[in-house]
Amino acid sequence: MTSHCLVATWSCKFPQCDHDSCLHRQCGSHAGVPALDGWDHKAYGISVKTDNQHVTAKEFQEAMLSCKYSAGKGIIPRVEWKKLSSRDVSFVYYKGDLVGDLKGRAEMIDSSIRIRNVTRKDSARYRCEVSAPTERGQNLAETIITLTVLVASAAPSCEVPSSAMSGTVVQLSCKENEGSPASEYKWYRNGVALLENTGTGSAKIGNISYTMNKKTGTLLFNTVSKKDTGEYYCEASNGIGLPQKCSVKRMQVDDLNISGIIAAVVVVALVMALCGLGVFYAQKKGYFSKESSSQKKSSDYKYTPSEKGGMKGKGTPWSLFHPLSPHIPLSRESRSERWNLKHCLSSPLHPV
């Protein structure tokens, strides 16, 4: 669609603006009404149009941003190109030279731009502006072209659990972020594509029940079963280039082993019972009481005055050392036997 209308000059006054749909962007900036994108404008003898308002090109291929103008006799127009992004506005053609991202990989053909190898960063809206000085001020006409760079899907990243218990909820995920437009996803099990119902994205094939979302790349099993065991992989495709897939991953689904759990509980209970019986038997035999009585007996031992008087070294009684080797202390048994012998000899029934 081509539309021509008069637009105000740089020194426009609000009453000079015609219908709102034909306001020049500068006049509109004052009046609060912007110019409509994609319209071709005419400014006091200058008209601008484009052959294609929506340009698409595959990444690293050629793209042509068309801009054609006509001017009145004696008018020498000035052409400028600007890139309109969500963040800012930047020049790509200014004062007769290509600048910015397009410098070195694009060329001017009359007032149009030919990009030799587009990249995904080139996706944006571009504005071709043609201006010329006149007796009535600086006149400006423009047209806007949208460039969309198509990028093939990259190999997706897949998350598949290696094992799962039957009856549980299991989700497999698949995602890639390089493709433009966004990729759609398909899941395979043992090399066979999993089908989906049109519209709902749910399918039930035999004994396998799942929900597959081709937009998000998720494969959901609400109640996974042992028959869902297999090798899974995902494929991403956006119609640009060949489909890409992730590496194959195996998911093993096992039934819950109730008998095994019961057997394990019984074994643990038996071990605890045996430990308790062992402690009870040891107490009954007096193993713990014998140890405590021997410790008490050694602590109740009293030294005789002669033993207390005959100290060697750091408070050790002479009587507690071996008679043949005074530097070797006697053991507990030897000390007890020596004490019994001494008292036996000193008894009235056994005169010395």
PDB file of N, CA, C and O in Angstrom, residues 42 66 97 206 216 246 265:
ATOM      1  N   LYS A  42       5.352  12.047   1.519  1.00  0.00           N
ATOM      2  CA  LYS A  42       5.734  13.039   0.523  1.00  0.00           C
ATOM      3  C   LYS A  42       5.797  14.392   1.203  1.00  0.00           C
ATOM      4  O   LYS A  42       4.890  14.763   1.944  1.00  0.00           O
ATOM      5  N   SER A  66      15.137  -1.683   0.693  1.00  0.00           N
ATOM      6  CA  SER A  66      14.812  -0.817  -0.443  1.00  0.00           C
ATOM      7  C   SER A  66      14.291   0.534   0.023  1.00  0.00           C
ATOM      8  O   SER A  66      13.441   0.611   0.922  1.00  0.00           O
ATOM      9  N   ASP A  97      28.237   7.931   4.051  1.00  0.00           N
ATOM     10  CA  ASP A  97      29.025   6.752   4.423  1.00  0.00           C
ATOM     11  C   ASP A  97      28.203   5.811   5.306  1.00  0.00           C
ATOM     12  O   ASP A  97      27.404   6.259   6.148  1.00  0.00           O
ATOM     13  N   GLY A 206      -1.058 -47.192  23.323  1.00  0.00           N
ATOM     14  CA  GLY A 206      -0.963 -48.446  24.048  1.00  0.00           C
ATOM     15  C   GLY A 206      -1.026 -48.206  25.541  1.00  0.00           C
ATOM     16  O   GLY A 206      -1.975 -47.644  26.065  1.00  0.00           O
ATOM     17  N   THR A 216       7.115 -25.784  24.418  1.00  0.00           N
ATOM     18  CA  THR A 216       8.076 -25.679  25.517  1.00  0.00           C
ATOM     19  C   THR A 216       9.082 -26.821  25.535  1.00  0.00           C
ATOM     20  O   THR A 216      10.126 -26.724  26.200  1.00  0.00           O
ATOM     21  N   CYS A 246      19.364 -33.786  20.470  1.00  0.00           N
ATOM     22  CA  CYS A 246      20.305 -33.957  21.586  1.00  0.00           C
ATOM     23  C   CYS A 246      20.768 -35.411  21.630  1.00  0.00           C
ATOM     24  O   CYS A 246      20.270 -36.264  20.885  1.00  0.00           O
ATOM     25  N   VAL A 265      13.606 -54.505  56.748  1.00  0.00           N
ATOM     26  CA  VAL A 265      13.136 -54.120  58.080  1.00  0.00           C
ATOM     27  C   VAL A 265      13.282 -55.276  59.060  1.00  0.00           C
ATOM     28  O   VAL A 265      13.698 -55.098  60.218  1.00  0.00           O
TER      29      VAL A 265
END
